[in-house]
XYZ file of C-alpha atoms in Angstrom:
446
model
C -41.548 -7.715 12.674
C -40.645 -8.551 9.218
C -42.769 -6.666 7.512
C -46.015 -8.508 8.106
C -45.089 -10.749 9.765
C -44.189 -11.680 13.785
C -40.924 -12.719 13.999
C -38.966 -14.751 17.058
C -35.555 -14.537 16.763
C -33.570 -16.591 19.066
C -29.864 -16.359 19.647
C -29.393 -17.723 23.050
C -29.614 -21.434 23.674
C -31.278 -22.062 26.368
C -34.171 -20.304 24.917
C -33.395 -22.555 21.907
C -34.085 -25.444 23.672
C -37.192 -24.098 24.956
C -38.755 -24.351 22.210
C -37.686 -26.859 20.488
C -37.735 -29.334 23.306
C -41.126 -27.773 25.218
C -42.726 -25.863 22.079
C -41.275 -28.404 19.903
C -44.854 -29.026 18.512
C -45.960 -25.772 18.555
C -43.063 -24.740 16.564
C -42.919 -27.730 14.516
C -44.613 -26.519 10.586
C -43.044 -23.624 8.161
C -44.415 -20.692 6.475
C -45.697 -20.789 2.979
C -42.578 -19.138 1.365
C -41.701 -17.825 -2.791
C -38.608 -20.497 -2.463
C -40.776 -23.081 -1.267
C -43.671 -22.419 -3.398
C -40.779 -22.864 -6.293
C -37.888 -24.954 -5.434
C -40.025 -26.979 -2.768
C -42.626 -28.120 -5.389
C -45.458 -25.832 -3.934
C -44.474 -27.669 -0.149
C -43.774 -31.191 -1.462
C -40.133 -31.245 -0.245
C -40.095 -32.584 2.799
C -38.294 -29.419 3.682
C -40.635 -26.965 3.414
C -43.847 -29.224 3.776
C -46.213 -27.946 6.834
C -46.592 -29.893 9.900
C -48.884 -32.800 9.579
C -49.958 -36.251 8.119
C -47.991 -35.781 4.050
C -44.747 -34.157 6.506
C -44.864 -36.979 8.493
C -45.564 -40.000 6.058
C -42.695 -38.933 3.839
C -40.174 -38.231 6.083
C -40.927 -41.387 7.831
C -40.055 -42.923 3.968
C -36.565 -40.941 4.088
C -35.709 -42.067 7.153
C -36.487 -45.579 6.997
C -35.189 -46.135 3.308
C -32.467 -43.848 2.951
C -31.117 -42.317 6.158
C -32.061 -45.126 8.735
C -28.273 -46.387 10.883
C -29.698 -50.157 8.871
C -29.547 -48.498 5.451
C -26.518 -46.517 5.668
C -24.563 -49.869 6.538
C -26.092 -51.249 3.800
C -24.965 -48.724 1.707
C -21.246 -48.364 2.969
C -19.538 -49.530 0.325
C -21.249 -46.857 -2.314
C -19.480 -43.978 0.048
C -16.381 -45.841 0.710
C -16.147 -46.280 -3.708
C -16.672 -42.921 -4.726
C -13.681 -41.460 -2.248
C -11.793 -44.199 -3.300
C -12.235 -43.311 -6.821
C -12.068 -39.440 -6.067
C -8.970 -39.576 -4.956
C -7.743 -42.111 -7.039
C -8.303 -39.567 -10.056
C -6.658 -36.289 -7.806
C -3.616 -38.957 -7.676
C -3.723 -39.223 -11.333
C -3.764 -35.789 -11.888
C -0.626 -34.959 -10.085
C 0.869 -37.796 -11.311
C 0.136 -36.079 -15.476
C 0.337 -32.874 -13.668
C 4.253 -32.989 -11.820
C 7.128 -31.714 -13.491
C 10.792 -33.086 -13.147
C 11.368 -29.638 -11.061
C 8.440 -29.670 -8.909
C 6.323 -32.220 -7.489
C 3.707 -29.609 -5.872
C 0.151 -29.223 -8.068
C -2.105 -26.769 -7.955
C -6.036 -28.050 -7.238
C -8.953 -26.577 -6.041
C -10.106 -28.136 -3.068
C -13.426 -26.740 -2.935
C -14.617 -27.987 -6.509
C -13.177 -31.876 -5.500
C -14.901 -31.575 -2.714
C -18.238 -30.488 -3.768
C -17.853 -33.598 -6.541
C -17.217 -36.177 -4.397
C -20.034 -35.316 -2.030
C -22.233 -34.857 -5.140
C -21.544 -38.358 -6.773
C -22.275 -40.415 -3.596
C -25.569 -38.345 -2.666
C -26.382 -38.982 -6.741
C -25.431 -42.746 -6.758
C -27.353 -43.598 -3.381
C -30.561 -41.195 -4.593
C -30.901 -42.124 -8.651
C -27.951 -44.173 -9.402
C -26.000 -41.527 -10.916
C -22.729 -39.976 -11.145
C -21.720 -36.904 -12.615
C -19.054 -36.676 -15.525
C -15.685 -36.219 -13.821
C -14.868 -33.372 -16.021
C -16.711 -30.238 -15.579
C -17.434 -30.110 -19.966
C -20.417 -30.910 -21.294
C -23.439 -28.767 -21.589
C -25.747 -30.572 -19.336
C -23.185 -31.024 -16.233
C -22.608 -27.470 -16.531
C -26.068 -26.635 -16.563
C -26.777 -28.915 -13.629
C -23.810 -27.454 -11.331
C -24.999 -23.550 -12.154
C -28.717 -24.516 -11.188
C -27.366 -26.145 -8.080
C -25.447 -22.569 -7.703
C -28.416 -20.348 -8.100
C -30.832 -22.580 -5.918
C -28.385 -22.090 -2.872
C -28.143 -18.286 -3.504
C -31.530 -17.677 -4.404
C -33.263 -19.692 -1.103
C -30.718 -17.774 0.952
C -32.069 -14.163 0.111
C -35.323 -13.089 2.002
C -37.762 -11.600 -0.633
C -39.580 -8.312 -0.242
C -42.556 -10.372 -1.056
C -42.219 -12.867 1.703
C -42.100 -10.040 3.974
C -45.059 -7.901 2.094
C -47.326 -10.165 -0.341
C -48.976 -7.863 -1.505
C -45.918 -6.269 -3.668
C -45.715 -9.981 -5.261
C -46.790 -8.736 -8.206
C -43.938 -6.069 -8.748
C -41.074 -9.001 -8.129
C -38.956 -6.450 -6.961
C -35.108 -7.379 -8.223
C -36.327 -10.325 -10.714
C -35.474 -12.379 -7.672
C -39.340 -14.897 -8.151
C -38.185 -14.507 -12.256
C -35.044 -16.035 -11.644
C -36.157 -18.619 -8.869
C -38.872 -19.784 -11.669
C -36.055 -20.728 -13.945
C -34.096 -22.229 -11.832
C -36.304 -24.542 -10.310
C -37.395 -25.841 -13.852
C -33.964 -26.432 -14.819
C -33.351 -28.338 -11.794
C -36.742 -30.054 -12.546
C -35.814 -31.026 -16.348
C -32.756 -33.249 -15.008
C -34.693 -34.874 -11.921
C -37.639 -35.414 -14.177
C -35.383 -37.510 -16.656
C -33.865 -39.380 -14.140
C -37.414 -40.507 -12.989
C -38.555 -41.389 -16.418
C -35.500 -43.503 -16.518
C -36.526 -45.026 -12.920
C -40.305 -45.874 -15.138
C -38.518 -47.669 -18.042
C -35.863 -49.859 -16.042
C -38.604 -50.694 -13.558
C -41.138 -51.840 -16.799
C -37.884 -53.845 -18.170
C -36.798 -55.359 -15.095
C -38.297 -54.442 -11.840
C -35.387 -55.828 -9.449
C -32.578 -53.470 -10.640
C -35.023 -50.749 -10.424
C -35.269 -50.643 -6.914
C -31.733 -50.291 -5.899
C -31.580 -46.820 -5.172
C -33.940 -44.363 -3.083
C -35.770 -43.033 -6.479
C -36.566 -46.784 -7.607
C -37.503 -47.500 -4.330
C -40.135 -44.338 -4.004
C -41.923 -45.571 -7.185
C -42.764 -48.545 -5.710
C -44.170 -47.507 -2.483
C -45.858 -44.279 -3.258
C -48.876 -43.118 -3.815
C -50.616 -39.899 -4.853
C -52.099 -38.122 -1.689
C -54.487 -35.079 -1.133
C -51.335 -32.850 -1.361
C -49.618 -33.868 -4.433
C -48.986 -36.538 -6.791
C -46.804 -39.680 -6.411
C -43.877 -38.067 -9.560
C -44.193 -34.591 -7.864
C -43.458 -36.399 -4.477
C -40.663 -38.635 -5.814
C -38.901 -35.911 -7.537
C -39.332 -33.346 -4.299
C -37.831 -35.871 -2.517
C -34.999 -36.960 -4.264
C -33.955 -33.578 -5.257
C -34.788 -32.391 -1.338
C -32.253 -35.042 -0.348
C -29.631 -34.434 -3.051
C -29.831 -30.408 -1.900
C -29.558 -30.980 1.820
C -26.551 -33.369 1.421
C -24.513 -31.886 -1.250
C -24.299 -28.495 -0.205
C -23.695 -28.785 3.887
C -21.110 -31.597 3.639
C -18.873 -29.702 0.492
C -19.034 -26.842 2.716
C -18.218 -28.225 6.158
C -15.250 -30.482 3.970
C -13.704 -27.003 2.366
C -14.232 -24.951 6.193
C -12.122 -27.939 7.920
C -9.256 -28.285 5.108
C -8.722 -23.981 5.109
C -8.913 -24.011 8.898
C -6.088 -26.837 9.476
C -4.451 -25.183 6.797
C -4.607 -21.669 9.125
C -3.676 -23.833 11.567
C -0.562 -25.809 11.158
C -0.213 -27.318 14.770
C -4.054 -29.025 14.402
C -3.035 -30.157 11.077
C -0.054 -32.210 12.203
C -2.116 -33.760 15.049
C -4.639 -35.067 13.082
C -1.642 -36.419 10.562
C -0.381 -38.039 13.281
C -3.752 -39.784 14.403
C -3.576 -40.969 11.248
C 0.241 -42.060 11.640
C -0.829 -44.219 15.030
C -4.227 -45.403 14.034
C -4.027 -46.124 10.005
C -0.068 -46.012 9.497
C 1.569 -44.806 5.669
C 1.830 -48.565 4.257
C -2.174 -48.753 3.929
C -3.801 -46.197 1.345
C -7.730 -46.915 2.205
C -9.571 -46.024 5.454
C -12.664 -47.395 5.712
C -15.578 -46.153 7.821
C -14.575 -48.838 10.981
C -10.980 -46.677 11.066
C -12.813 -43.388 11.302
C -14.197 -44.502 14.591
C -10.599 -44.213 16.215
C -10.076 -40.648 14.550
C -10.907 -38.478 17.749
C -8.819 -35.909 17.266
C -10.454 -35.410 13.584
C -13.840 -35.413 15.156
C -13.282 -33.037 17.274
C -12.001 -30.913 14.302
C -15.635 -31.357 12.398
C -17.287 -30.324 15.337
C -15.495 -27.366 15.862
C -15.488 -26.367 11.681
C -19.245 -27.071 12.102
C -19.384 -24.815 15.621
C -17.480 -21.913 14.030
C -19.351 -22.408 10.121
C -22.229 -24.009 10.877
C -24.274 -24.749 7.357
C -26.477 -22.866 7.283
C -26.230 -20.197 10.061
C -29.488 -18.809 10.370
C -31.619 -22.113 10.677
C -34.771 -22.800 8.441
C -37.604 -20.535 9.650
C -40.209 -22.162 11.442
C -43.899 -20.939 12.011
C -46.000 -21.722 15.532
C -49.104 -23.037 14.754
C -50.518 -22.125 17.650
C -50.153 -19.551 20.834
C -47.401 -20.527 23.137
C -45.385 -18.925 25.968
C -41.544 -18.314 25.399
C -39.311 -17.620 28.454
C -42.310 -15.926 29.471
C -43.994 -13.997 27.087
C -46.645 -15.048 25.306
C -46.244 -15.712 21.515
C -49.087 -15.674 18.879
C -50.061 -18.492 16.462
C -48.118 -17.422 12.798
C -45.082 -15.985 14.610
C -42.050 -16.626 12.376
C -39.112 -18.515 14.884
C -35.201 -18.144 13.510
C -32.700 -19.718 15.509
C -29.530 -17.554 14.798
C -27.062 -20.556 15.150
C -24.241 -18.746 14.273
C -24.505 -16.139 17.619
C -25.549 -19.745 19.627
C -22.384 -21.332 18.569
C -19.901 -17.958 19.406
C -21.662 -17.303 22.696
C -18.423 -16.051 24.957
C -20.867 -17.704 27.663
C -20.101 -21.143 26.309
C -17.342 -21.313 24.493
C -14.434 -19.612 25.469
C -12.278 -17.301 23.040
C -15.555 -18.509 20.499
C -14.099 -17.157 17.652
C -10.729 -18.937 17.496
C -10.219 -22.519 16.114
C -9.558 -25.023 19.116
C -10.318 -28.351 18.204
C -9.065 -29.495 21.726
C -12.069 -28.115 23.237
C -14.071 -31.415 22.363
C -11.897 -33.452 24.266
C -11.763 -31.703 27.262
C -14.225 -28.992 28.154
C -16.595 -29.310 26.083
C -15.881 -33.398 25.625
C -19.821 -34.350 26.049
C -21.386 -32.055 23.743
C -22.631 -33.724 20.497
C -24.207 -32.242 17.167
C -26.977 -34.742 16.962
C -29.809 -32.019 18.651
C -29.419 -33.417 22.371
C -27.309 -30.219 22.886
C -28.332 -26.983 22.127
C -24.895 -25.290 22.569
C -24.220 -26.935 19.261
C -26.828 -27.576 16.914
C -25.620 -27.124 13.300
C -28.320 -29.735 12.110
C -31.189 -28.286 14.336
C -33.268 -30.289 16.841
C -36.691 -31.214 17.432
C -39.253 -32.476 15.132
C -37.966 -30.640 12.088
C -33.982 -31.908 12.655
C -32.069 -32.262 9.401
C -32.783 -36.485 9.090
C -29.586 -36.762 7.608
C -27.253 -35.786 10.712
C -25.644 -39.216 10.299
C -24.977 -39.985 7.050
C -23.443 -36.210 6.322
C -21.054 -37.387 9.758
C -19.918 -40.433 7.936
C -19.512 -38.874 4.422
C -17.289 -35.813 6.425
C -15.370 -38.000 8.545
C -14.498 -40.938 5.794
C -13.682 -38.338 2.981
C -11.553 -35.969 5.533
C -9.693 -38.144 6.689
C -8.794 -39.965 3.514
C -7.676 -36.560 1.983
C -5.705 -35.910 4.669
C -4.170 -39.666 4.933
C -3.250 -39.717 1.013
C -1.953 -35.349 0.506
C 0.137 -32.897 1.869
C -1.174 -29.579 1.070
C 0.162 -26.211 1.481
C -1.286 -23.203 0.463
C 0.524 -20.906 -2.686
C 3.871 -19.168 -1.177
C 2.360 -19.748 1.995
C -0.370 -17.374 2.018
C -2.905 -17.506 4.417
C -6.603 -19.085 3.299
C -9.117 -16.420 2.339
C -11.782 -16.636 4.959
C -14.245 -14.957 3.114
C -18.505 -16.114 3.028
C -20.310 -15.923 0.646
C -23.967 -15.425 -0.395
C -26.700 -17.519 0.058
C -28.667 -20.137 2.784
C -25.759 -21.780 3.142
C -22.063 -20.250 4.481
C -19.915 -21.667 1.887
C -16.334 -19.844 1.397
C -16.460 -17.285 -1.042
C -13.466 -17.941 -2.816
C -11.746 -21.747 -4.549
C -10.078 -23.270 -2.144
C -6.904 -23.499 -4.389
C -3.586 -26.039 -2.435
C -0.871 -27.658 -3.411
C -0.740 -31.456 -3.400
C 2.072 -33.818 -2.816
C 1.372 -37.865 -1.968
C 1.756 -38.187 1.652
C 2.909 -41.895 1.333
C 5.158 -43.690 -0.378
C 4.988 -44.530 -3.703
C 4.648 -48.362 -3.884
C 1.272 -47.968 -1.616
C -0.242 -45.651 -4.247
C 0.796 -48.039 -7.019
C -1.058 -51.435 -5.300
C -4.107 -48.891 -5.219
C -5.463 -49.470 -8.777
């Protein structure tokens, strides 16, 4: 039990797929939360929404308009511009950076990658893209509030477990989740009224991102309000995708960088299939990249995202391997015990990209396998298993195509989680860079 609650908690995968392939439905809403009652927009967010005809009509919206495999061709060229012009400016900084004496300069990894990922999720969602700098009050604000929502939805309040010691908001925790989610509000409810003026100005370019396109198909429901839905949305979509592919990106570079051997396989993959006289790779080259996919899957099998998944809530009695389990029982996949099961993976806790091109060749992390299932399954799947595959693969292996990078005297990466819903490293990810390529291919770049 957790505290008043029933509580399933599933680290074995065939039980996994039990119920989320037999129970699916029965499994399929989530429990009225402090997080979701504050961050989610009191269940708006698609997210944390229960099961039933507002979950379904705007998720069917996100898939269709943002995350469908039509609309994520369509918007190609937005992802293949921002790591273009990501790396474009790490370039330029080693380049201002170099000294006649040494051409190795220190970055942080971690931050580039959490800005890249940020400023295509914000330029598909609203249009936006964050100052490249990290001054200015209002970036700094925004990147903090993004901090504390990640920490703050990852701890499990006493409340959630006992309601009625709500009141007491025991550690501050609700106090702080209240602030929070109205700083995060402030900047998404700006970007909306922007949205309201372009669209009364000129209605055509206000429709050219997800935001623009939300005003002009929703509608207020029984739920909630067409703004409170737009903004839940948006904001639900910039959360889910910002977060899990930064962290995946910065788990894969510190791995290969623990792991010399996988690093020069996947720099010679890029050697056979790209060659050092062309500086781009588009999304069509990542297709030949197998050796690089095999390395996401395995960063994603050892870190998965978020390693205890979402919690969902049956909404009705069901049976489970056998034993009966009661309507309003909490269900917790613990994905991180699925994904180092000695059963299934052997020596699960080393790094062995090989594995997905041999043993385990035919296992995918799209849900259809429930050895590896970093994104979930079922009805309640992350939608956006796709598009956070082509924003890892294109911006991995364009880092990896344009930089060396070695870590300070050689030092080993510090391994180290940290807090929160998500596992991001706990430490910068702080590398040298060198170009990779020869000069004249950087220069026709600009």
């Amino acid at each position: 039990k957790l505290g008043v609650h029933r509580a399933l908690v599933v680290s074995n995968w065939e039980i996994a797929k039990e119920c989320l392939t037999i129970n699916d439905k029965a499994f399929a809403t989530r429990p009225k939360l402090t997080s979701s009652e504050h961050f989610g927009y009191n269940c708006a967010m698609i997210g944390f929404a229960p099961y039933g005809p507002y979950w379904r009509q705007v998720r069917k919206f996100s898939t269709i308009e943002l995350l469908s495999n039509h609309r994520l061709e369509l918007l190609k060229h937005v992802r293949e511009l921002e790591v273009k012009t990501s790396l474009q400016q790490l370039y330029q900084l080693w380049n201002k950076k170099k000294s006649s004496t040494c051409d190795k300069v220190l970055v942080d990894m971690k931050r580039r990658f959490r800005d890249v990922t940020l400023n295509i999720i914000l330029r598909i969602v609203v249009g936006k893209r964050i100052p490249n700098s990290y001054e200015g009050d209002e970036t700094v604000k925004w990147k903090k509030s993004l901090d504390d929502f990640f920490e703050l939805s990852g701890k499990f309040l006493i409340s959630d477990a006992l309601p009625y010691l709500r009141w007491l908001d025991i550690g501050g925790d609700e106090k702080s989740m209240k602030k929070v989610a109205k700083d995060l509000d402030q900047a998404v409810e700006e970007w909306l009224r922007e949205h309201k003026e372009k669209r009364a100005e000129n209605e055509a370019n206000s429709e050219e991102d997800f935001m623009g396109l939300l005003l002009s198909i929703l509608s207020d429901t029984e739920e909630h309000d067409a703004d409170t839905i737009n903004k839940a949305t948006s904001l639900n979509l910039i959360l889910a995708a910002e977060d899990t592919s930064s962290i995946t990106m910065t788990w894969a570079l510190s791995l290969l960088l623990n792991n010399r051997d996988a690093l020069n396989k996947v720099k010679q993959e890029l050697d056979i299939h790209v060659g050092k006289d062309r500086l781009l790779l588009t999304e069509s080259d990542t297709k030949n990249l197998v050796y690089l996919q095999s390395v996401i899957k395995e960063t994603l099998r050892l870190y998965p995202p978020a390693p205890l998944s979402v919690i969902h809530e049956a909404m009705e009695d069901c049976t489970v391997n056998g034993y009966h389990v009661s309507a309003g029982t909490w269900l917790i996949m613990n994905l991180y015990k699925i994904h180092h099961d000695p059963l299934i993976w052997a020596n699960p806790f080393e790094f062995q990209p090989e594995r997905f091109m041999t043993t385990h060749k035919d296992i995918d992390v799209r849900g259809q396998n429930f050895e590896l299932v970093p994104f979930g399954s079922g009805r309640r799947m992350c939608p956006g298993v796709s598009f956070a595959l082509q924003v890892l693969q294109l911006t991995l292996a364009n880092v990896l195509h344009w930089f060396e990078f070695e870590t300070p005297s050689g030092i080993a990466v510090d391994m180290r989680e940290g807090l929160g819903i998500t596992s991001s490293k706990a430490t910068p990810l702080e590398v040298n860079i060198t170009p990779r390529l020869p000069a004249f291919v950087y220069d026709t770049s600009n």
